[in-house]
Coordinates of C-alpha atoms and ligand atoms in Angstrom, one line a residue:
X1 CA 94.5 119.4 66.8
X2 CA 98.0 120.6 65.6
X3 CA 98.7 123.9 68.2
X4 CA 95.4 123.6 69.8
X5 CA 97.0 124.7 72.9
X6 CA 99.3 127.9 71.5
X7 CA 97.6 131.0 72.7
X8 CA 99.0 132.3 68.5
X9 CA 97.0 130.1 67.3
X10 CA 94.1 130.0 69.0
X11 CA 93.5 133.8 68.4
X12 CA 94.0 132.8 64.9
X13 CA 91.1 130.5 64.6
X14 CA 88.5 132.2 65.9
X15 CA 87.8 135.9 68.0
X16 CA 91.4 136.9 68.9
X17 CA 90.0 140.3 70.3
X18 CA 87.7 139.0 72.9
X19 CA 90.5 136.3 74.1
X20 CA 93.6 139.8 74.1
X21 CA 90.7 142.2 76.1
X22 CA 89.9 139.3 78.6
X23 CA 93.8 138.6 79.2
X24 CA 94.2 142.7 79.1
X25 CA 91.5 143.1 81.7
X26 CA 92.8 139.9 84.2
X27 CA 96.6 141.8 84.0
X28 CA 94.7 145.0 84.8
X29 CA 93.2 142.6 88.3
X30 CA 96.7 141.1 88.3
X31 CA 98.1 144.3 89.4
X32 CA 96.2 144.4 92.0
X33 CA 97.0 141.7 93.8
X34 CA 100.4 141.5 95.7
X35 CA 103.8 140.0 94.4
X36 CA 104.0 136.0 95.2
X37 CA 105.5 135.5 98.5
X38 CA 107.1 132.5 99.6
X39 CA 106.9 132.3 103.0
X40 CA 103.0 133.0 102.4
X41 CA 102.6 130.2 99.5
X42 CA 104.3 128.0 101.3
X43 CA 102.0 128.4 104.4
X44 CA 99.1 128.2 102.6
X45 CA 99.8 124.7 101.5
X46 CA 97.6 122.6 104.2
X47 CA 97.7 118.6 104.3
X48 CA 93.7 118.7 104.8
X49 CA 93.2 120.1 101.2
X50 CA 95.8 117.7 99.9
X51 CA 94.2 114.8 101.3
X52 CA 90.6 116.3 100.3
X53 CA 92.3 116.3 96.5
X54 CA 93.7 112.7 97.0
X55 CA 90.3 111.4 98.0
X56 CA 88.3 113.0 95.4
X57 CA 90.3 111.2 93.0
X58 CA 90.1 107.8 94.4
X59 CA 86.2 108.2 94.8
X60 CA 86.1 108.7 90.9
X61 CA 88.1 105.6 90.7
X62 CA 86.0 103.8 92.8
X63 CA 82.8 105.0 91.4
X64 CA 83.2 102.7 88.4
X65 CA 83.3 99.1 88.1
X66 CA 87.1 99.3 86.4
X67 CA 88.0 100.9 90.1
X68 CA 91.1 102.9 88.3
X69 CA 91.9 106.0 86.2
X70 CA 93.6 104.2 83.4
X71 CA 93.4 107.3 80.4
X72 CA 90.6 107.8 78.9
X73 CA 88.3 105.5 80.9
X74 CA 85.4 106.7 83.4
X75 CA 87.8 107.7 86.7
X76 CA 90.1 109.4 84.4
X77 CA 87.5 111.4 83.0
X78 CA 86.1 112.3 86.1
X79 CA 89.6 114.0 87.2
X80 CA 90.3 115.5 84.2
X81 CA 86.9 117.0 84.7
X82 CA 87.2 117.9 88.4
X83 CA 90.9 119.5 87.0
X84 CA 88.6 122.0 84.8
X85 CA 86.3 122.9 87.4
X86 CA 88.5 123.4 90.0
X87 CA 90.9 125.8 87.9
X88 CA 87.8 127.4 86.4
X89 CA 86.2 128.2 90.0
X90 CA 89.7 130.5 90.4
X91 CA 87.9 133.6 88.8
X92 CA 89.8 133.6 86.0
X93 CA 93.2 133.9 87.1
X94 CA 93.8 130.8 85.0
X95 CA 93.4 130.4 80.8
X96 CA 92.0 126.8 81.0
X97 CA 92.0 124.8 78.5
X98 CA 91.1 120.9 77.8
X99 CA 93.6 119.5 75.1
X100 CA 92.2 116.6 73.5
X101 CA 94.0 113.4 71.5
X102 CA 93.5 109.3 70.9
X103 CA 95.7 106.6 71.5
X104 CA 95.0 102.8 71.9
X105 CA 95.1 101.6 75.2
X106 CA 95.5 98.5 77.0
X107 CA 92.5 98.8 79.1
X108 CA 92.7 95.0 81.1
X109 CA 94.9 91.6 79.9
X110 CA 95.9 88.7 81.7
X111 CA 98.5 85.6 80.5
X112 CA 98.9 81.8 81.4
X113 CA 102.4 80.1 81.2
X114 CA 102.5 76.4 81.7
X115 CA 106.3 74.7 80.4
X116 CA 106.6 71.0 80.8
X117 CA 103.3 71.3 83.3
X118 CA 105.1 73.9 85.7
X119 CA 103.2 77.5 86.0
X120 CA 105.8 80.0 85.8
X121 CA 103.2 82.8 86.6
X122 CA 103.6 85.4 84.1
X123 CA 103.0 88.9 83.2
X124 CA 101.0 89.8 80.1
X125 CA 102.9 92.3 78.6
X126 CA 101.3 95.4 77.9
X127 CA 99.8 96.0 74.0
X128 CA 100.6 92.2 73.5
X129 CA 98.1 90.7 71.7
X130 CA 95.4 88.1 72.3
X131 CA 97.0 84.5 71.8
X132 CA 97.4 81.0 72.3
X133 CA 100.5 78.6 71.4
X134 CA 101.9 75.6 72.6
X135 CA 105.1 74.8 70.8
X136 CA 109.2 74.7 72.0
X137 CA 110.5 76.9 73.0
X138 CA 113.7 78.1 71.8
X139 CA 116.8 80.5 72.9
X140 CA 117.2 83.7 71.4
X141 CA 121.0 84.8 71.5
X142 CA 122.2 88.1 73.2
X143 CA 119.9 90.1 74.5
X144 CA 117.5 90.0 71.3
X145 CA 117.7 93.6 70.1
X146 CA 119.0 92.9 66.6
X147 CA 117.1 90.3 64.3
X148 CA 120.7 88.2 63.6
X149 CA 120.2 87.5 67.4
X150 CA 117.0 85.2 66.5
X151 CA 118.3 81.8 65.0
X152 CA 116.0 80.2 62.3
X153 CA 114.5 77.1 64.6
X154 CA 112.7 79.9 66.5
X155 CA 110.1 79.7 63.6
X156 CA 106.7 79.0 64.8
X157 CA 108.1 78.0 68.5
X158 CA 108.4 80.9 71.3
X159 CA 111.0 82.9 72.0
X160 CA 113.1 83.1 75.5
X161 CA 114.7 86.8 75.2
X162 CA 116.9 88.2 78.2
X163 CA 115.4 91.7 79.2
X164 CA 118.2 94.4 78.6
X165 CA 119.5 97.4 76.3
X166 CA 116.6 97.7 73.6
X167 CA 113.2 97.9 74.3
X168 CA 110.5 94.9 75.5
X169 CA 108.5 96.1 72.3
X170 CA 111.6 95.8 69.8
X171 CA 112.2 92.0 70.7
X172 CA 108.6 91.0 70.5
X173 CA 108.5 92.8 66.7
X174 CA 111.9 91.1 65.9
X175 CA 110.5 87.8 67.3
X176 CA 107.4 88.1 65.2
X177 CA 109.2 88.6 61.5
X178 CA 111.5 85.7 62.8
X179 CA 108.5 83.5 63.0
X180 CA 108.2 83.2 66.3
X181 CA 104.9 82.4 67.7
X182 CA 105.1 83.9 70.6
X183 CA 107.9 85.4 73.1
X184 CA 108.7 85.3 76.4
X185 CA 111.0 87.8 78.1
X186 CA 112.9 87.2 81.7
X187 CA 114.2 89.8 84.0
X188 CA 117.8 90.4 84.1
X189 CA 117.8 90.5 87.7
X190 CA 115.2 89.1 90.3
X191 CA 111.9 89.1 90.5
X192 CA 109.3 89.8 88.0
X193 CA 107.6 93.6 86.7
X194 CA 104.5 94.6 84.8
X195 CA 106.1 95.9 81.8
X196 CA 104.8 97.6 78.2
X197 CA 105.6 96.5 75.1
X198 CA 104.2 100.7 74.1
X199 CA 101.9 101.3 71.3
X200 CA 101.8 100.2 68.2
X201 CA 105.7 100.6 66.5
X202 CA 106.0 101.1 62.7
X203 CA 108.5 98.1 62.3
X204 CA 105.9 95.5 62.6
X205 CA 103.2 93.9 64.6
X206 CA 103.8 92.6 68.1
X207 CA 103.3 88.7 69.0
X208 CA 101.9 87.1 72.1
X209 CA 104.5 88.2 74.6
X210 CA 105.0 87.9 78.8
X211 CA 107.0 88.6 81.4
X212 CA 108.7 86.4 83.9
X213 CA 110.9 86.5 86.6
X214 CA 114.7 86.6 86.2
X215 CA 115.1 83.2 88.2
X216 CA 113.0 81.5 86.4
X217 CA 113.8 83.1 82.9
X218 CA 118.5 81.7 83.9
X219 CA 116.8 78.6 84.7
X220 CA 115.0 78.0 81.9
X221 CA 118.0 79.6 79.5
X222 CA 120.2 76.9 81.3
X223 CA 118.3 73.9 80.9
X224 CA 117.5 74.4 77.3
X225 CA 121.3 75.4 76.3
X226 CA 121.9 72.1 78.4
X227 CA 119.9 70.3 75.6
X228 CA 116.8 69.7 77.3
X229 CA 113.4 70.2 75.3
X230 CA 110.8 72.3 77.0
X231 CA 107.4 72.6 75.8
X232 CA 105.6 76.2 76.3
X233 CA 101.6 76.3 76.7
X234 CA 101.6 80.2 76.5
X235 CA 98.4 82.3 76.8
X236 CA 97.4 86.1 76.7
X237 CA 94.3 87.6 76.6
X238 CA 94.3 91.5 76.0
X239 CA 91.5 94.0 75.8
X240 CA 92.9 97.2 73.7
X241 CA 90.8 100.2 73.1
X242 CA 91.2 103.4 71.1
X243 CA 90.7 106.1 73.4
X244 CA 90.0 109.8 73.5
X245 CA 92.0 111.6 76.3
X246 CA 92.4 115.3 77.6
X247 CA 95.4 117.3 78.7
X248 CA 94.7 120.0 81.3
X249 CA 96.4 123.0 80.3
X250 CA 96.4 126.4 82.7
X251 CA 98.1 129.2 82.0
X252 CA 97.9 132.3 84.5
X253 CA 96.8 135.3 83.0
X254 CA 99.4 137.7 84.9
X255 CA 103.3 137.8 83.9
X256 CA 105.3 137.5 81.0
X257 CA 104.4 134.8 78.5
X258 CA 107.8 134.5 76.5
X259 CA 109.5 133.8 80.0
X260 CA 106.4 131.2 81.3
X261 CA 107.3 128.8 84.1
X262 CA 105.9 125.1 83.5
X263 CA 104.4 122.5 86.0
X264 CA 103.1 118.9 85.1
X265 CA 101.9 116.1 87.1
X266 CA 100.2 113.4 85.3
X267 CA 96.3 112.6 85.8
X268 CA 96.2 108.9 85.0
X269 CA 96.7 105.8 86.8
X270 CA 97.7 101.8 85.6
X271 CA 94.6 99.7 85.2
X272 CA 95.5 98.2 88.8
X273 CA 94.3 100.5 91.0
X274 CA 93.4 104.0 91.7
X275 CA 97.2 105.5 91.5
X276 CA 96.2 108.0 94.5
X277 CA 100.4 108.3 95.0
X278 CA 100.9 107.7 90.9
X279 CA 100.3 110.1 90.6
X280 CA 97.2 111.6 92.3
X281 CA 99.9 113.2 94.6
X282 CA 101.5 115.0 92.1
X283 CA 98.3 116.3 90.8
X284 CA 97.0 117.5 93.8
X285 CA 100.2 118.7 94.7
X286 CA 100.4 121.4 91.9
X287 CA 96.7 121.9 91.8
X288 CA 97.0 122.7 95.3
X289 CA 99.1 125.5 94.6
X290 CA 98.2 126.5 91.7
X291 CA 94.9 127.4 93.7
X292 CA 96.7 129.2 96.4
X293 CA 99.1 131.0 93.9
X294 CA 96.0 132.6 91.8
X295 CA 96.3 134.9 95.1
X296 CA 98.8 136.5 93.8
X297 CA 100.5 138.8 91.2
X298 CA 103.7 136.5 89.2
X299 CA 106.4 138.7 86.9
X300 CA 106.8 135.5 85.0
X301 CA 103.3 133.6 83.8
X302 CA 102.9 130.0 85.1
X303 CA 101.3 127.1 83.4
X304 CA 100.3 124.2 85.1
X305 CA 100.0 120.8 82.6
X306 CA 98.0 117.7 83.6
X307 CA 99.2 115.3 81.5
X308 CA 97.0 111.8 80.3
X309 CA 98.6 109.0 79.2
X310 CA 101.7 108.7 80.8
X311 CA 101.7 105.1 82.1
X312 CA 100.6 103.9 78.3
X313 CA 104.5 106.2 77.8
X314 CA 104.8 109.5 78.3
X315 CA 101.8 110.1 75.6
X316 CA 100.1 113.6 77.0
X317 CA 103.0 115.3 77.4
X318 CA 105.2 114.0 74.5
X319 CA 101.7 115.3 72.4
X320 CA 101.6 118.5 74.1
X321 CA 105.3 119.2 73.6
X322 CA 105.2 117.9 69.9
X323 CA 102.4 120.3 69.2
X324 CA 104.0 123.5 70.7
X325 CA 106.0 126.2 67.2
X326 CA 109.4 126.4 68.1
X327 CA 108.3 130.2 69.2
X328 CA 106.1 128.9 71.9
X329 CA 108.9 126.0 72.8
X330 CA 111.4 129.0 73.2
X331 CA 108.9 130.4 75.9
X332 CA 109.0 127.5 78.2
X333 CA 111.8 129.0 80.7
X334 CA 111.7 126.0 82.8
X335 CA 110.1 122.6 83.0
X336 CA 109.3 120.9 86.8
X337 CA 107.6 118.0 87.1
X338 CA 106.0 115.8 90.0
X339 CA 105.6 112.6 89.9
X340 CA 105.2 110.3 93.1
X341 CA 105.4 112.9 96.0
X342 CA 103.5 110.7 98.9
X343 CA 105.5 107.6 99.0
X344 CA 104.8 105.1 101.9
X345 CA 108.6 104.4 102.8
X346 CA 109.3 107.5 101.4
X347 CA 113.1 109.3 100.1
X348 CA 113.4 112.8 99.4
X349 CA 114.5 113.0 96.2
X350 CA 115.5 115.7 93.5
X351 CA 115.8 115.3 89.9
X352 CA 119.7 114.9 89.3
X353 CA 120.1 117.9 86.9
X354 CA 123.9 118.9 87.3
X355 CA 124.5 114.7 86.8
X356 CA 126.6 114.3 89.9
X357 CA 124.7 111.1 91.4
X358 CA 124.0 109.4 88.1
X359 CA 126.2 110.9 85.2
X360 CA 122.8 112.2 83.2
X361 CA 122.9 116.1 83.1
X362 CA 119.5 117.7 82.3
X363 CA 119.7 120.5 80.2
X364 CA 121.5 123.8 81.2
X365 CA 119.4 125.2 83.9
X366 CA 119.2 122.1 85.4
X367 CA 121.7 121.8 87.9
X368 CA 120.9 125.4 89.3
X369 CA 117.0 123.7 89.7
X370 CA 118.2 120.9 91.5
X371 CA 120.4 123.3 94.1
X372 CA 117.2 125.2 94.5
X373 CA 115.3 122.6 96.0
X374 CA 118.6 120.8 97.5
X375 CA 119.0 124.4 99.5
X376 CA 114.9 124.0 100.2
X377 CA 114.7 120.8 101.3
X378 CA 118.1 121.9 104.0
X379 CA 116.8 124.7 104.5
X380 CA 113.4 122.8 105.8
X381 CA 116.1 120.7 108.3
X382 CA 115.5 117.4 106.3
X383 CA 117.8 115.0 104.6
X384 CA 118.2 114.1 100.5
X385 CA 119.5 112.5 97.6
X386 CA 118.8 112.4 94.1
X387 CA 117.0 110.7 91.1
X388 CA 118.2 109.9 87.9
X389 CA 116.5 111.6 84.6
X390 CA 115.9 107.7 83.6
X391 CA 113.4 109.3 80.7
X392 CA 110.4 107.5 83.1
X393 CA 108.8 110.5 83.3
X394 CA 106.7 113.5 81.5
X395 CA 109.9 115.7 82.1
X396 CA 111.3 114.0 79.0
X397 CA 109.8 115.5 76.1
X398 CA 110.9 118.9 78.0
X399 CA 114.8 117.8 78.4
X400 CA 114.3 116.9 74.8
X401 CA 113.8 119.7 73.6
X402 CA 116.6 121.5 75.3
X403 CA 114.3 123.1 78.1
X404 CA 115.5 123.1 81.6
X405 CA 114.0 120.8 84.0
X406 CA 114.0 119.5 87.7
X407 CA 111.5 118.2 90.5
X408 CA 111.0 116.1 93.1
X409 CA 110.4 112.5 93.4
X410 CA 109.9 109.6 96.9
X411 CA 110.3 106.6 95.2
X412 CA 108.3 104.1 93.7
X413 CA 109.3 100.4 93.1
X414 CA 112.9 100.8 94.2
X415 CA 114.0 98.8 97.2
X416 CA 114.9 101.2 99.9
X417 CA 118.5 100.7 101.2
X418 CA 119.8 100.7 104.8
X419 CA 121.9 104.1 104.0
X420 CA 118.4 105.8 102.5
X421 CA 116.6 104.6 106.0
X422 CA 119.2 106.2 108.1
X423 CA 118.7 109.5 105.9
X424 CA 115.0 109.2 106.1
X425 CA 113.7 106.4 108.4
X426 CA 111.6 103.8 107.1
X427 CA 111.7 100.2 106.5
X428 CA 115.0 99.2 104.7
X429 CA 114.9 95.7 101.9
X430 CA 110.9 96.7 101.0
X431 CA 110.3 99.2 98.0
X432 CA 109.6 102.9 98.4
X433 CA 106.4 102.4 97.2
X434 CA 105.2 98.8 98.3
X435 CA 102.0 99.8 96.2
X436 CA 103.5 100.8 92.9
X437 CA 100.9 100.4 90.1
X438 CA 99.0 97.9 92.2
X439 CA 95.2 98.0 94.0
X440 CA 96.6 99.4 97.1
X441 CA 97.9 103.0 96.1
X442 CA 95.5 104.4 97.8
X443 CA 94.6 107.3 100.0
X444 CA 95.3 105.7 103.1
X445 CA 98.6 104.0 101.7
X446 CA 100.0 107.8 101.3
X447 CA 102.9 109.3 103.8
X448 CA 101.2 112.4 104.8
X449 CA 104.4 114.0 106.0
X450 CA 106.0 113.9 102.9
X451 CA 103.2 114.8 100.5
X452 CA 103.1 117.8 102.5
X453 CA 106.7 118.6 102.5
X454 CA 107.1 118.5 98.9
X455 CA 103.8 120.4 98.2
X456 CA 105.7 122.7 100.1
X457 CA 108.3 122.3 97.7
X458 CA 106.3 123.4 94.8
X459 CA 104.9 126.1 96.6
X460 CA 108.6 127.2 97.4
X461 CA 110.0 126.7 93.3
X462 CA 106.6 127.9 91.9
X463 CA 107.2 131.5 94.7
X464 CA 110.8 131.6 93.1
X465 CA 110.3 130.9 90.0
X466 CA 107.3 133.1 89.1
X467 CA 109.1 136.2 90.7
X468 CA 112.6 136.1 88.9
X469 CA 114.1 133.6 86.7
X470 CA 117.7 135.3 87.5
X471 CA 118.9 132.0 89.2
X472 CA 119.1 130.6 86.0
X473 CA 121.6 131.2 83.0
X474 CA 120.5 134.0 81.4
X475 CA 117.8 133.3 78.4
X476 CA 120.5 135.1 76.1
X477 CA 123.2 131.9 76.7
X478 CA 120.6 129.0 77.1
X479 CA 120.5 128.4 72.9
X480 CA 124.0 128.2 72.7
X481 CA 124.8 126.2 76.1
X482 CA 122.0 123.5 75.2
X483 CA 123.4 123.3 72.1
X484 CA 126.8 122.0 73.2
X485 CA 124.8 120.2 75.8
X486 CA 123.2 118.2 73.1
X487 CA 126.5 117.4 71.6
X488 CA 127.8 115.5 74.5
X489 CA 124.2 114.1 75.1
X490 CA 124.2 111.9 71.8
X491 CA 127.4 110.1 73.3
X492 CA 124.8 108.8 76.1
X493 CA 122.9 105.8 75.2
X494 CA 119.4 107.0 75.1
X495 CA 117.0 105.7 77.6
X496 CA 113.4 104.6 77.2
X497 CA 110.0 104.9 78.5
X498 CA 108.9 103.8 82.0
X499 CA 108.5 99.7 82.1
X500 CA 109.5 99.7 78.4
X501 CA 113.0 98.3 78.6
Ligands
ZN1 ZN1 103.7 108.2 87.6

């Protein structure tokens, strides 16, 4: 439901009065609790009732057959409905509220590729659909992202496309209205990845479409450029479901709405496995202290947002964000967000809002977020670098839309270099996350230390944050500074969705 989760206009729809005396009476019981304090938050923070969190959510994976929390499904459920009791039990220090929308989803799917007899072990693309062709196959020119890139003799044969610059989804709608009968995208670099073709696009239906590794996808190109003729046995299955999901919205009841810090984690995991790091850590992370925080009086209100649907790209919190008056949007002071916070072979990374370290500034407010927790995080003795706003994340309806934004981040498929290991220790040549989206992102996969020390970290920003907002520009400069901002911004090719390009 269009504003569903605007205080405006949920007094509008029904009892405003009762709603205005029960936030009147909770900033009467605001006042008399103390001012957040830092050191105290901070402290409060305890790696039992982080790991209590984590496991909670990995039994409601495990309780069902599916053993995950893809969106929408049983385990998600069950932590979106844990979320509301837990910020519930907090006496009412939190307006809780469940914010509910539909999407399909790509709930299971698995693909076959057999060419000239070899298996070239494939990834079923996710939203392909269900298919089966054996034909040529046939060399799409470029990188396949406009349709003069698809020559004619494509036509009922399948498609080799490079991965690069557009989006997997875009090539396997372009393939379709050539004719193809199916497609099959490589990896511009080694290795293979589980990546999304997103939902449903207006330009046209998707084809049967995988994924294979970039050796592979050179040595195929070669061959058939060579003049060589290679038949394609190409399989996918794919079971897609239309789903009904929940955001998890809290906003305290104490401080100043029109100047409201945000939080967001997301709630949901990939179908394989129970995403206890992706991103149960992040969730527990700011439900942690959200908890410890409703001890507390803020000057500025806090809302924590739990989103759903981020794997199937960014979908709870592009919703929520699409769905917010330009009045509400205006309220949003900052934006933080916390995804992956428990990495095994951990980094200590901070959302690159100034654009030093990767040439992408957030918007204004930004860079003074990011010296925050670069002063916390030195301040705490330890080491750290940055991480690029790659738009692989719920922060980017925020940036979007001109709102600050920042967090903290430990890696997740990345391969951790030798310089990162001598800054953080670890094993260098393996990924930060040797259990991205897969079975074994689990509780006892987690690095304790650092889910505690950036738990910390959100205790820290959420202390400083909900006291004063005076280490930002000034509210009166942010329209016109994120308006030149946005100028400069269209000269920067615009990024897409995790595992979509
Ligand atoms: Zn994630």
């Amino acid at each position: 439901m269009k504003g569903a989760v605007a205080i405006a206009a949920l007094a509008a729809t029904t009892s405003a009065s009762p709603y205005f005396s029960k936030r009147q009476a909770n900033e009467a019981a605001c006042k008399r609790l103390p001012l957040v304090d830092s050191k105290a938050l901070q402290d409060s923070i305890k790696p039992e009732a982080l790991l209590k969190g984590a496991q909670a959510l990995q039994d409601f994976a495990y309780a069902h057959p599916e053993r995950n929390r893809l969106f929408g499904g049983a385990g998600h459920n069950d932590t979106v409905n844990y979320l509301v009791e837990e910020l519930e039990a907090l006496d009412g220090y939190y307006k809780v509220e469940k914010q509910e929308w539909h999407s399909l989803a790509q709930v299971n799917g698995t693909a076959s590729l057999l060419i000239n007899g070899t298996d070239y072990n494939p990834n079923v693309m996710e939203y392909s659909p269900s298919g089966n062709v054996t034909a040529p196959i046939v060399v799409v020119n470029n990188l396949g992202c406009n349709s003069s890139d698809y020559p004619s003799t494509v036509r009922g044969n399948i498609a080799l496309i490079s991965r690069g610059t557009c989006e997997f989804g875009l090539k396997s709608v372009l393939a379709g209205q050539a004719g193809a009968a199916g497609a099959i995208v490589y990896n511009n670099a080694a290795g293979s990845l589980n990546g999304t073709l997103g939902p449903p696009r207006p330009q046209g239906p998707y084809i049967p479409t995988v994924f294979i590794a970039g050796e592979n996808g050179t040595a195929l190109r070669t061959a058939l450029t060579g003049g060589a003729s290679l038949i394609g046995d190409l399989d996918t299955w794919s079971l897609i479901e239309n789903r009904t999901t929940y955001n998890v919205l809290a906003t305290s009841n104490c401080g100043a709405l029109n100047t409201t810090l945000m939080l967001g984690a997301h709630t949901d995991s990939v179908a394989e496995g129970p995403g206890i790091n992706d991103d149960g850590s992040g969730t527990i992370g700011i439900l942690e202290v959200a908890k410890q925080l409703a001890k507390y009086k803020v000057n500025n209100a806090v809302r924590f947002g739990f989103w759903s649907g981020e794997e199937a790209g960014l979908l709870g919190s592009t919703y929520y964000v699409n769905n917010l008056s330009p009045a509400e949007l205006a309220n949003v002071r900052a934006y933080l967000n916390f995804d992956m916070i428990a990495s095994p072979n951990y980094i200590y990374a901070i959302y690159d809002g100034d654009g030093s370290s990767f040439n992408l500034t957030g918007p204004p407010g930004s860079a003074e977020i990011e010296e925050f927790f670069e002063k916390w995080f030195a301040g705490a003795g330890q080491n750290f670098t940055a991480t690029e706003f790659s738009g692989r994340s719920d922060y980017q309806a925020f940036i979007d839309n001109g709102i600050p934004a920042g967090g903290t981040f430990t890696g997740a498929e990345e391969i951790k270099t030798p310089e990162d290991a001598g800054k953080f220790g670890g094993t260098a040549g393996i990924a930060t996350d040797p259990n991205y989206h897969q079975a074994g992102d689990t509780v006892d996969n987690l690095n304790r230390t650092a889910f505690e020390l950036n738990a910390k970290a959100i205790a820290a920003a959420v202390a400083e944050y909900a006291t004063t907002f005076d280490g930002l520009p000034p509210k009166s400069l942010q329209k016109r500074r994120v308006s030149l901002w946005e100028k400069a911004r269209r000269r920067v090719p615009k990024k897409g969705m995790k595992g979509s390009l």
